[in-house]
CSV table of C-alpha atoms in Angstrom, one decimal:
chain,number,residue,atom,x,y,z
A,1,MET,CA,-24.2,-15.8,-11.4
A,2,SER,CA,-23.8,-12.6,-10.9
A,3,THR,CA,-24.5,-10.4,-8.1
A,4,ARG,CA,-26.8,-7.3,-7.8
A,5,ALA,CA,-25.7,-4.0,-7.5
A,6,LYS,CA,-27.2,-1.0,-6.0
A,7,VAL,CA,-27.0,2.3,-7.8
A,8,GLU,CA,-27.9,5.9,-7.2
A,9,ILE,CA,-27.8,7.9,-10.4
A,10,THR,CA,-29.4,11.8,-10.8
A,11,VAL,CA,-31.1,11.8,-13.9
A,12,ASN,CA,-31.6,15.4,-15.2
A,13,GLY,CA,-31.6,16.6,-11.9
A,14,ARG,CA,-33.8,14.0,-10.0
A,15,PRO,CA,-32.8,11.1,-7.6
A,16,THR,CA,-33.2,7.4,-9.4
A,17,SER,CA,-31.8,4.2,-7.3
A,18,ALA,CA,-32.2,0.5,-8.1
A,19,ASP,CA,-30.8,-2.7,-7.9
A,20,VAL,CA,-29.4,-3.9,-10.9
A,21,GLU,CA,-27.3,-6.5,-12.7
A,22,PRO,CA,-23.6,-5.1,-12.9
A,23,ARG,CA,-24.0,-5.8,-17.1
A,24,LEU,CA,-27.1,-3.1,-17.4
A,25,LEU,CA,-25.9,-1.0,-19.8
A,26,LEU,CA,-26.3,2.5,-18.8
A,27,VAL,CA,-29.0,3.1,-22.2
A,28,HIS,CA,-30.8,0.2,-20.6
A,29,TYR,CA,-30.9,2.1,-17.6
A,30,LEU,CA,-32.1,4.9,-18.6
A,31,ARG,CA,-34.8,3.5,-21.2
A,32,ASP,CA,-36.0,0.5,-19.3
A,33,THR,CA,-35.5,1.3,-15.1
A,34,VAL,CA,-36.0,5.0,-15.9
A,35,GLY,CA,-38.8,5.6,-18.5
A,36,LEU,CA,-37.1,7.7,-20.2
A,37,LYS,CA,-37.7,6.6,-24.0
A,38,ALA,CA,-35.7,9.9,-25.9
A,39,THR,CA,-32.2,7.9,-25.4
A,40,ASN,CA,-32.6,6.1,-28.8
A,41,ILE,CA,-30.1,2.5,-29.2
A,42,GLY,CA,-29.1,2.6,-32.9
A,43,CYS,CA,-26.1,0.9,-33.6
A,44,ASP,CA,-25.4,-0.2,-30.2
A,45,THR,CA,-21.7,-0.8,-31.2
A,46,THR,CA,-19.9,3.1,-29.8
A,47,SER,CA,-20.2,4.1,-33.7
A,48,CYS,CA,-23.7,5.9,-34.3
A,49,GLY,CA,-24.1,8.2,-31.4
A,50,ALA,CA,-28.0,8.1,-31.2
A,51,CYS,CA,-27.1,6.7,-27.3
A,52,THR,CA,-25.1,9.6,-26.7
A,53,VAL,CA,-26.2,11.3,-23.1
A,54,LEU,CA,-23.8,13.6,-20.3
A,55,LEU,CA,-22.2,11.6,-18.0
A,56,ASP,CA,-21.4,14.5,-15.5
A,57,GLY,CA,-21.6,17.4,-18.3
A,58,GLU,CA,-19.5,15.1,-20.9
A,59,SER,CA,-21.1,13.6,-23.6
A,60,VAL,CA,-20.5,9.9,-24.3
A,61,LYS,CA,-22.0,6.6,-25.5
A,62,SER,CA,-24.2,5.3,-23.1
A,63,CYS,CA,-24.5,1.7,-25.0
A,64,THR,CA,-21.1,1.6,-23.9
A,65,VAL,CA,-21.2,2.7,-20.9
A,66,LEU,CA,-22.2,0.4,-17.5
A,67,ALA,CA,-25.3,1.5,-15.3
A,68,VAL,CA,-22.7,1.2,-12.1
A,69,GLN,CA,-20.1,2.9,-13.9
A,70,ALA,CA,-22.5,5.8,-13.8
A,71,ASP,CA,-23.2,5.6,-10.1
A,72,GLN,CA,-23.4,8.4,-7.7
A,73,GLN,CA,-23.1,10.8,-10.5
A,74,SER,CA,-25.3,12.6,-13.0
A,75,VAL,CA,-27.0,11.8,-16.6
A,76,THR,CA,-28.4,14.3,-18.7
A,77,THR,CA,-31.1,12.7,-21.6
A,78,LEU,CA,-32.8,15.1,-23.8
A,79,GLU,CA,-35.9,15.2,-21.9
A,80,GLY,CA,-33.9,17.2,-18.9
A,81,LEU,CA,-32.7,19.7,-21.5
A,82,ALA,CA,-36.7,21.2,-21.5
A,83,GLU,CA,-35.6,21.4,-17.8
A,84,LEU,CA,-32.2,22.8,-17.5
A,85,SER,CA,-33.2,26.4,-18.5
A,86,PRO,CA,-35.5,28.8,-16.0
A,87,GLY,CA,-38.7,29.2,-16.8
A,88,GLY,CA,-39.7,25.6,-18.5
A,89,GLU,CA,-38.2,26.9,-22.2
A,90,PRO,CA,-36.4,24.6,-24.1
A,91,HIS,CA,-32.5,24.6,-23.8
A,92,PRO,CA,-31.3,26.7,-26.1
A,93,MET,CA,-29.9,23.8,-28.3
A,94,VAL,CA,-33.3,22.5,-29.1
A,95,ARG,CA,-34.8,25.4,-29.5
A,96,ALA,CA,-31.7,26.1,-32.4
A,97,PHE,CA,-32.4,22.8,-34.0
A,98,ARG,CA,-36.3,23.7,-34.4
A,99,ALA,CA,-35.2,27.2,-36.1
A,100,GLU,CA,-33.0,25.7,-38.3
A,101,HIS,CA,-34.5,22.5,-39.0
A,102,GLY,CA,-32.1,20.2,-37.7
A,103,LEU,CA,-33.4,17.3,-38.4
A,104,GLN,CA,-35.2,14.8,-40.7
A,105,CYS,CA,-36.6,11.4,-39.3
A,106,GLY,CA,-35.8,12.5,-35.6
A,107,PHE,CA,-34.1,9.4,-34.2
A,108,CYS,CA,-30.5,10.9,-34.3
A,109,THR,CA,-31.9,14.0,-33.2
A,110,PRO,CA,-31.5,13.2,-28.7
A,111,GLY,CA,-28.1,12.3,-29.2
A,112,MET,CA,-27.3,14.9,-32.0
A,113,VAL,CA,-28.4,17.5,-29.2
A,114,LEU,CA,-26.2,16.2,-26.6
A,115,ALA,CA,-23.3,15.7,-28.1
A,116,ALA,CA,-23.7,19.6,-29.6
A,117,VAL,CA,-24.0,20.9,-25.9
A,118,SER,CA,-20.9,19.2,-24.4
A,119,LEU,CA,-19.1,20.8,-27.9
A,120,LEU,CA,-20.4,23.8,-27.0
A,121,ALA,CA,-19.5,23.5,-23.5
A,122,GLU,CA,-15.7,22.8,-24.4
A,123,HIS,CA,-15.3,25.2,-27.2
A,124,PRO,CA,-18.3,27.8,-27.3
A,125,ASP,CA,-16.8,29.5,-30.4
A,126,PRO,CA,-17.2,27.3,-32.8
A,127,THR,CA,-16.2,27.7,-36.4
A,128,GLU,CA,-18.9,25.7,-38.6
A,129,ARG,CA,-15.1,23.2,-39.2
A,130,ASP,CA,-15.0,23.1,-35.1
A,131,VAL,CA,-19.0,22.1,-35.5
A,132,ARG,CA,-18.6,18.6,-38.3
A,133,GLU,CA,-15.5,17.7,-36.2
A,134,GLY,CA,-17.3,18.0,-33.0
A,135,LEU,CA,-19.8,16.2,-34.4
A,136,GLU,CA,-18.0,13.5,-36.2
A,137,GLY,CA,-19.2,10.7,-33.2
A,138,ASN,CA,-23.1,11.3,-34.2
A,139,LEU,CA,-24.6,9.8,-38.5
A,140,CYS,CA,-27.9,11.2,-39.5
A,141,ARG,CA,-28.9,8.6,-41.5
A,142,CYS,CA,-30.9,11.1,-43.7
A,143,THR,CA,-27.7,13.2,-44.1
A,144,GLY,CA,-29.3,16.2,-42.8
A,145,TYR,CA,-26.1,17.2,-41.7
A,146,HIS,CA,-26.4,21.2,-43.0
A,147,ASN,CA,-29.0,22.3,-40.9
A,148,ILE,CA,-27.8,20.1,-37.6
A,149,VAL,CA,-24.3,22.3,-38.1
A,150,ARG,CA,-26.6,25.5,-38.6
A,151,ALA,CA,-28.3,24.6,-35.6
A,152,VAL,CA,-25.3,24.3,-33.1
A,153,LEU,CA,-23.6,27.4,-35.1
A,154,SER,CA,-26.6,29.2,-34.1
A,155,ALA,CA,-27.2,28.3,-30.4
A,156,ALA,CA,-23.5,29.4,-30.0
A,157,GLY,CA,-24.2,32.7,-31.2
A,158,LYS,CA,-22.6,32.8,-34.5
A,159,ASP,CA,-24.2,33.6,-38.1
A,160,PRO,CA,-24.7,30.2,-39.9
A,161,ASP,CA,-24.5,31.7,-43.2
A,162,ALA,CA,-21.2,33.8,-42.8
A,163,GLU,CA,-19.7,30.5,-40.9
A,164,GLN,CA,-20.6,28.1,-43.9
A,165,ARG,CA,-19.2,31.2,-46.4
A,166,ARG,CA,-15.8,31.5,-44.7
A,167,GLU,CA,-15.4,27.9,-44.4
A,168,ALA,CA,-16.5,27.7,-48.1
A,169,GLU,CA,-13.9,30.2,-49.4
A,170,SER,CA,-11.2,28.2,-46.9
A,171,ASP,CA,-12.3,25.3,-48.5
A,172,ALA,CA,-11.0,26.9,-52.1
A,173,ALA,CA,-8.0,28.3,-50.7
A,174,ARG,CA,-6.6,25.3,-49.8
A,175,ILE,CA,-7.2,23.4,-53.1
A,176,ALA,CA,-3.7,23.8,-54.8
A,177,PRO,CA,-3.4,27.0,-57.7
A,178,ALA,CA,-2.7,24.4,-60.2
A,179,PHE,CA,-6.2,22.4,-60.1
A,180,SER,CA,-9.0,23.4,-61.8
A,181,THR,CA,-12.1,23.8,-61.4
A,182,GLY,CA,-13.8,23.2,-63.8
A,183,GLU,CA,-14.1,27.1,-64.0
A,184,ALA,CA,-13.5,29.2,-68.1
A,185,GLY,CA,-10.4,29.7,-68.6
A,186,ALA,CA,-8.8,27.8,-65.7
B,1,MET,CA,-26.3,-7.0,-27.4
B,2,ILE,CA,-26.0,-8.2,-23.4
B,3,PRO,CA,-22.4,-8.7,-22.3
B,4,VAL,CA,-22.5,-12.2,-20.2
B,5,GLY,CA,-23.1,-11.3,-16.5
B,6,PHE,CA,-20.2,-10.5,-14.2
B,7,ASP,CA,-19.7,-9.7,-10.9
B,8,TYR,CA,-18.5,-6.0,-10.1
B,9,ALA,CA,-16.3,-4.7,-7.7
B,10,ARG,CA,-15.0,-0.7,-7.4
B,11,PRO,CA,-12.2,-0.6,-5.7
B,12,ASP,CA,-11.0,2.6,-3.6
B,13,SER,CA,-7.5,2.5,-4.1
B,14,VAL,CA,-4.8,1.2,-6.4
B,15,ASP,CA,-3.8,-1.2,-3.9
B,16,ALA,CA,-7.3,-2.5,-3.0
B,17,ALA,CA,-7.6,-3.0,-7.0
B,18,LEU,CA,-4.1,-5.1,-6.7
B,19,ALA,CA,-5.3,-7.0,-4.1
B,20,LEU,CA,-8.5,-7.8,-5.8
B,21,ILE,CA,-6.6,-9.1,-9.4
B,22,ALA,CA,-4.6,-11.0,-7.0
B,23,GLU,CA,-7.0,-13.0,-5.9
B,24,HIS,CA,-9.0,-13.7,-8.5
B,25,GLY,CA,-6.3,-13.7,-11.4
B,26,GLU,CA,-7.5,-14.6,-15.0
B,27,ASP,CA,-11.0,-14.5,-14.0
B,28,ALA,CA,-10.9,-11.3,-13.1
B,29,THR,CA,-10.9,-8.2,-15.4
B,30,ILE,CA,-9.9,-4.8,-15.4
B,31,LEU,CA,-12.2,-1.8,-16.6
B,32,ALA,CA,-11.0,1.6,-16.9
B,33,GLY,CA,-12.9,3.8,-19.3
B,34,GLY,CA,-14.8,0.6,-20.7
B,35,HIS,CA,-14.2,2.0,-24.5
B,36,SER,CA,-12.0,-1.4,-25.4
B,37,LEU,CA,-14.1,-3.9,-23.0
B,38,LEU,CA,-17.3,-3.4,-23.1
B,39,PRO,CA,-17.0,-3.4,-27.0
B,40,VAL,CA,-16.3,-7.4,-26.4
B,41,MET,CA,-17.7,-8.2,-23.7
B,42,LYS,CA,-21.2,-7.3,-25.6
B,43,LEU,CA,-19.8,-9.4,-29.0
B,44,ARG,CA,-18.9,-12.1,-25.7
B,45,LEU,CA,-15.2,-12.4,-27.2
B,46,ALA,CA,-14.5,-11.4,-23.2
B,47,ALA,CA,-16.7,-13.2,-20.4
B,48,PRO,CA,-14.8,-12.5,-17.4
B,49,GLU,CA,-15.9,-14.1,-13.9
B,50,LEU,CA,-15.3,-10.2,-12.3
B,51,VAL,CA,-15.0,-6.9,-13.8
B,52,ILE,CA,-12.5,-4.4,-11.4
B,53,ASP,CA,-13.3,-0.7,-12.5
B,54,ILE,CA,-10.5,1.2,-11.8
B,55,GLY,CA,-11.9,4.3,-13.6
B,56,ARG,CA,-12.3,6.8,-11.0
B,57,LEU,CA,-9.0,6.4,-9.2
B,58,THR,CA,-8.3,9.8,-8.7
B,59,GLU,CA,-4.2,8.6,-8.0
B,60,LEU,CA,-3.6,7.6,-11.1
B,61,ASN,CA,-4.8,10.3,-13.2
B,62,TYR,CA,-2.4,13.3,-13.5
B,63,ILE,CA,0.5,14.2,-16.3
B,64,ARG,CA,3.4,16.2,-14.7
B,65,VAL,CA,6.9,16.7,-15.6
B,66,ASP,CA,8.8,14.2,-13.6
B,67,GLY,CA,12.8,14.7,-14.3
B,68,ASP,CA,13.8,14.3,-17.7
B,69,ASP,CA,10.0,12.7,-18.6
B,70,VAL,CA,6.6,13.2,-18.4
B,71,ALA,CA,4.2,11.1,-15.9
B,72,ILE,CA,1.2,10.3,-17.4
B,73,GLY,CA,-1.2,8.3,-15.3
B,74,ALA,CA,-2.5,5.5,-16.9
B,75,GLY,CA,-6.2,6.6,-15.8
B,76,SER,CA,-5.8,9.6,-18.1
B,77,ARG,CA,-8.6,9.9,-20.7
B,78,HIS,CA,-7.6,10.9,-24.3
B,79,ARG,CA,-10.0,14.3,-23.5
B,80,GLU,CA,-7.4,15.0,-21.0
B,81,VAL,CA,-4.6,13.9,-23.1
B,82,GLU,CA,-5.8,16.2,-25.7
B,83,VAL,CA,-6.0,19.2,-23.9
B,84,SER,CA,-2.9,18.7,-21.4
B,85,GLU,CA,-1.0,22.6,-21.3
B,86,VAL,CA,1.8,20.2,-19.6
B,87,LEU,CA,1.7,17.7,-22.6
B,88,ALA,CA,1.2,20.8,-25.2
B,89,THR,CA,4.5,22.3,-24.6
B,90,GLU,CA,6.9,19.1,-23.7
B,91,VAL,CA,5.6,16.1,-25.9
B,92,PRO,CA,3.1,17.3,-28.5
B,93,LEU,CA,3.1,14.5,-30.6
B,94,LEU,CA,0.6,12.8,-27.9
B,95,PRO,CA,-2.3,15.1,-27.7
B,96,ALA,CA,-2.0,15.2,-31.9
B,97,VAL,CA,-2.8,12.3,-31.8
B,98,ALA,CA,-5.5,11.4,-29.1
B,99,ARG,CA,-7.1,14.2,-30.5
B,100,THR,CA,-7.4,11.9,-33.7
B,101,VAL,CA,-8.8,8.9,-30.8
B,102,GLY,CA,-12.4,8.1,-31.6
B,103,ASP,CA,-14.8,10.4,-31.4
B,104,PRO,CA,-15.7,13.5,-28.7
B,105,GLN,CA,-17.3,10.3,-26.9
B,106,VAL,CA,-14.9,8.1,-27.0
B,107,ARG,CA,-12.5,10.3,-25.9
B,108,HIS,CA,-14.7,11.6,-22.7
B,109,ARG,CA,-14.6,7.4,-21.6
B,110,GLY,CA,-10.9,6.3,-23.1
B,111,THR,CA,-8.3,6.1,-21.1
B,112,ILE,CA,-4.1,5.8,-22.4
B,113,GLY,CA,-3.3,3.0,-20.1
B,114,GLY,CA,-6.7,0.8,-21.6
B,115,SER,CA,-5.0,1.7,-25.1
B,116,LEU,CA,-2.2,0.6,-23.9
B,117,ALA,CA,-2.7,-2.4,-22.4
B,118,HIS,CA,-5.4,-3.8,-24.4
B,119,ALA,CA,-2.8,-4.0,-27.7
B,120,ASP,CA,-4.6,-3.8,-30.3
B,121,PRO,CA,-1.8,-2.9,-32.8
B,122,ALA,CA,-4.8,-0.8,-34.9
B,123,SER,CA,-4.5,1.5,-32.0
B,124,ASP,CA,-2.9,5.2,-32.6
B,125,LEU,CA,-1.1,5.7,-28.7
B,126,PRO,CA,0.8,2.5,-28.7
B,127,ALA,CA,2.3,3.3,-31.8
B,128,ALA,CA,3.0,6.6,-30.8
B,129,VAL,CA,4.3,6.3,-27.4
B,130,LEU,CA,6.2,3.8,-29.5
B,131,ALA,CA,7.8,6.8,-31.8
B,132,LEU,CA,8.0,8.8,-28.2
B,133,ASN,CA,10.8,5.5,-26.7
B,134,GLY,CA,8.3,5.4,-23.7
B,135,MET,CA,8.1,3.3,-20.8
B,136,VAL,CA,4.9,1.2,-19.3
B,137,VAL,CA,5.2,1.2,-15.2
B,138,LEU,CA,3.8,-1.7,-14.5
B,139,ARG,CA,2.5,-2.6,-10.5
B,140,SER,CA,1.7,-6.0,-8.5
B,141,PRO,CA,1.8,-6.8,-5.2
B,142,ARG,CA,5.6,-8.2,-6.1
B,143,GLY,CA,6.5,-4.4,-6.5
B,144,GLU,CA,6.6,-2.3,-9.4
B,145,ARG,CA,8.7,-2.2,-12.7
B,146,SER,CA,9.1,-0.5,-16.0
B,147,VAL,CA,9.2,-1.8,-19.4
B,148,PRO,CA,10.2,-0.4,-22.3
B,149,ILE,CA,7.8,-0.1,-24.9
B,150,THR,CA,10.1,-1.6,-27.7
B,151,GLN,CA,9.8,-4.5,-25.3
B,152,PHE,CA,6.3,-4.3,-24.1
B,153,TYR,CA,4.5,-5.6,-27.0
B,154,THR,CA,4.6,-9.5,-27.4
B,155,GLY,CA,1.4,-9.8,-30.7
B,156,VAL,CA,-2.2,-9.4,-31.1
B,157,PHE,CA,-3.9,-8.6,-27.3
B,158,SER,CA,-0.5,-9.3,-26.0
B,159,THR,CA,2.2,-7.8,-24.0
B,160,VAL,CA,4.0,-8.8,-21.1
B,161,LYS,CA,2.2,-7.8,-18.4
B,162,GLU,CA,1.6,-10.1,-15.7
B,163,PRO,CA,-1.4,-11.2,-14.7
B,164,ASP,CA,-1.4,-9.6,-11.0
B,165,GLU,CA,-0.2,-6.3,-13.1
B,166,LEU,CA,-1.9,-3.3,-13.8
B,167,ILE,CA,-0.4,-0.3,-16.2
B,168,VAL,CA,-0.3,2.6,-13.3
B,169,GLU,CA,1.8,5.3,-15.5
B,170,ILE,CA,3.3,5.7,-18.9
B,171,ARG,CA,6.0,7.8,-19.0
B,172,VAL,CA,7.8,9.6,-21.8
B,173,PRO,CA,11.1,11.9,-22.4
B,174,ARG,CA,10.2,15.5,-22.3
B,175,ALA,CA,11.2,17.2,-25.6
B,176,GLY,CA,9.5,20.3,-25.7
B,177,ALA,CA,12.0,23.0,-27.5
B,178,GLN,CA,14.9,20.6,-27.2
B,179,LEU,CA,13.3,19.1,-30.1
B,180,SER,CA,15.9,18.6,-33.1
B,181,GLN,CA,13.9,17.4,-35.8
B,182,GLY,CA,10.0,17.7,-35.4
B,183,TRP,CA,7.0,15.8,-35.0
B,184,ALA,CA,3.9,14.7,-36.5
B,185,PHE,CA,1.0,11.9,-37.2
B,186,GLU,CA,-0.9,10.8,-40.5
B,187,LYS,CA,-3.8,8.2,-39.9
B,188,PHE,CA,-5.3,6.8,-43.0
B,189,THR,CA,-8.7,5.9,-42.3
B,190,ARG,CA,-12.1,5.8,-44.7
B,191,ARG,CA,-14.4,7.3,-41.9
B,192,ALA,CA,-14.1,9.8,-39.4
B,193,ASN,CA,-13.8,7.6,-36.5
B,194,ASP,CA,-12.6,4.4,-38.1
B,195,TRP,CA,-9.7,2.4,-36.8
B,196,ALA,CA,-6.3,3.7,-38.9
B,197,ILE,CA,-5.8,1.7,-42.4
B,198,VAL,CA,-2.7,2.7,-41.7
B,199,GLY,CA,-1.1,5.6,-39.3
B,200,VAL,CA,2.2,7.3,-38.8
B,201,ALA,CA,3.6,8.6,-35.8
B,202,VAL,CA,7.0,11.0,-36.5
B,203,VAL,CA,9.2,12.4,-33.3
B,204,ASP,CA,12.8,13.2,-33.7
B,205,GLY,CA,13.9,10.9,-36.7
B,206,ARG,CA,12.1,7.9,-35.3
B,207,VAL,CA,9.0,6.4,-36.8
B,208,GLY,CA,6.4,4.7,-35.2
B,209,LEU,CA,3.7,2.1,-37.7
B,210,VAL,CA,-0.1,1.6,-36.4
B,211,ASN,CA,-1.7,-1.8,-38.0
B,212,MET,CA,1.4,-3.0,-40.2
B,213,GLY,CA,1.9,-6.3,-37.7
B,214,SER,CA,0.4,-8.0,-35.2
B,215,THR,CA,2.0,-5.2,-32.6
B,216,PRO,CA,3.1,-1.3,-33.5
B,217,LEU,CA,6.3,-1.8,-34.5
B,218,ARG,CA,8.8,0.5,-35.8
B,219,ALA,CA,9.6,1.9,-39.3
B,220,SER,CA,13.3,1.1,-38.9
B,221,ALA,CA,15.1,0.9,-42.3
B,222,THR,CA,13.5,4.1,-42.4
B,223,GLU,CA,14.9,5.2,-39.2
B,224,ALA,CA,18.6,4.5,-40.2
B,225,ALA,CA,18.8,5.6,-43.5
B,226,LEU,CA,17.2,8.7,-42.3
B,227,ALA,CA,20.4,8.4,-39.7
B,228,ASP,CA,22.6,7.8,-42.5
B,229,GLY,CA,21.5,11.5,-44.2
B,230,ALA,CA,19.3,9.7,-46.6
B,231,SER,CA,17.0,12.1,-48.2
B,232,ILE,CA,13.0,11.8,-46.7
B,233,GLU,CA,12.0,10.3,-50.3
B,234,ASP,CA,14.7,7.6,-50.3
B,235,ALA,CA,14.1,6.7,-46.1
B,236,ALA,CA,10.5,6.4,-46.4
B,237,ALA,CA,10.4,4.2,-49.1
B,238,LEU,CA,11.6,1.6,-46.4
B,239,ALA,CA,9.3,2.4,-44.5
B,240,ASP,CA,7.0,-1.4,-44.8
B,241,GLN,CA,10.7,-3.7,-44.6
B,242,ALA,CA,10.4,-5.8,-42.4
B,243,THR,CA,6.8,-5.2,-41.4
B,244,ASP,CA,3.8,-7.8,-41.9
B,245,PRO,CA,0.3,-5.5,-42.8
B,246,PRO,CA,-2.9,-7.8,-41.9
B,247,ALA,CA,-5.6,-7.7,-44.9
B,248,ASP,CA,-9.2,-7.4,-43.5
B,249,THR,CA,-12.3,-5.8,-45.2
B,250,ALA,CA,-10.5,-2.4,-45.3
B,251,ALA,CA,-7.5,-2.9,-47.2
B,252,THR,CA,-4.8,-5.8,-49.1
B,253,PRO,CA,-1.3,-5.8,-47.4
B,254,GLN,CA,-0.4,-4.3,-50.7
B,255,TYR,CA,-1.9,-1.2,-49.8
B,256,ARG,CA,-1.6,-1.0,-46.6
B,257,ARG,CA,2.7,-1.4,-47.8
B,258,HIS,CA,2.0,1.8,-50.7
B,259,LEU,CA,0.2,3.6,-47.3
B,260,ALA,CA,2.8,3.2,-45.1
B,261,LYS,CA,5.4,4.5,-47.4
B,262,VAL,CA,3.4,7.7,-48.5
B,263,LEU,CA,2.1,8.5,-44.8
B,264,THR,CA,6.0,7.9,-44.2
B,265,ARG,CA,7.2,10.5,-45.8
B,266,ARG,CA,4.3,13.1,-45.3
B,267,ALA,CA,5.2,12.8,-41.8
B,268,LEU,CA,8.4,13.4,-42.0
B,269,GLN,CA,8.0,16.1,-44.6
B,270,THR,CA,5.4,17.8,-41.6
B,271,ALA,CA,8.2,17.1,-39.5
B,272,SER,CA,10.9,18.9,-41.1
B,273,GLY,CA,8.8,21.8,-41.5
B,274,GLY,CA,8.2,21.3,-45.0
C-alpha cells in the first residue's frame, strides 16, 4: 500500500541512494541495501545499542530510525572509522579498543565504538564515571565493560589506571562513615 | 520487527504539516524523534496510513526566554534540553530530568513535544512540566490555544489534544534566582535506561509524580501539608494519597506507594538544601 520513497544518504563519506519503503529501518538500509554488515541488530527494541551508528555525528540506534528520516544526512558505521583518519590508519577509538582488549565476543563492539566516539565528541575530558554513564545505552552480554571503559579513557588521552583508582577512592568517600567495609576494627 | 507499510511525508513548514494533519485526520500520525512512535509501530500496536515527519522543522526547535516564561519549541531534542544554558539558569529542573531520559542515543532523537504528546504516565518529562505548572501550546488550522498541563492529560496515552492539533511549544515559568524552595528530581529504576518505577519531580514546593497513576500526577496532599507548615517527613508520608499506581513486572502498587513516599522525602530534602 505504501508509496516508495527515494533516499539519498551519505554513508561513510560516500553517497548512496535507493528507492525504499518508508518502513525500512536505517539498520536494514545499511546492512541489506548498502551491504555494510558491521552494524549488528541485537535486541531490535532500542535497548542494547548494538546497532548504534552516527547520524550527522551523533550516536543513534539505527533500529529505531527510519531510512527516510536519514535522507540527505550523513551516517558513519564502524567500516567508516577506518577511513576517517588520514593514511588509512584505524580511528583512535578502534586502536584503543584493540590496545585495551575492549571486547570479548565482539557483538556489541561496533555499537560500543560508535557510542564512545559520540561520547568523546560531547565530553572530551571524561572521568571513569562519565564514561560508564555515557555508555549506558550499550549492553555487553559478555559483561566485558571493564576493558571497554579503559579503552574509552585511553582514547580520551587519559591514564585508565589513574582514572579507575580515582573512581574507586571516590566510591569509598561516598560510603557513609558508619558503614562497615568489613575491615578489622571497623 | 517491521512496521506495517505506510506513506511518508516530510512537510517543510508547520503550516504544511497542519494542512496534512487536517486532511488525513486520524489516519495520520506525527513523527518527531520517533522514539515513542517507532517502537509501537514495530510492535504493530500502531499502524498509521500516513506518517508526517516534523523532525526537521527548525521552526519548532528553540529554547528562549519569553517574558516570565521559557518557551521551548516542541521539536527540541532531550539532548538540547539537557545542555541548554537558558534552562540551566532559568529552569534547572528540566535539564536535570532530561539527562535521565533513556540513554544518550535516545536523547539525541527524542523530543520534549513527542514525550508530552505520547502521554505515557511512566515518562519523566510530563511529571516535571506538571510540577513546573507549565503550559502546552497547541496549533491547528483553526488557530492556537494554550492548555495548562494540569488539564492536558486525560488517561494513559490520552490528552485533550484534538486530532488536527499539533503541540508546537511548551512554556514553563522562569524561576532562576527567584526559586524560593529549590528543586530536585528522584527516579528509581532497576537498570540504567529503564522507565522509572516511580519518579518524583519537586520544584518550589510542588510535587509531580511519575508512574503513580494513569496520568502524571501532583502529590496534592503533600503540597497542601507543606503549605500548612508540615515537616518534610510528615508531608512526604502523604505522597501516595489519591494515586492509583499500576501493577506490572517491575513492582506492585504497594511497593510504588512506598517508593513515592521515600522518593518524595528525598526530593524535598534535596530541594531544601538538606
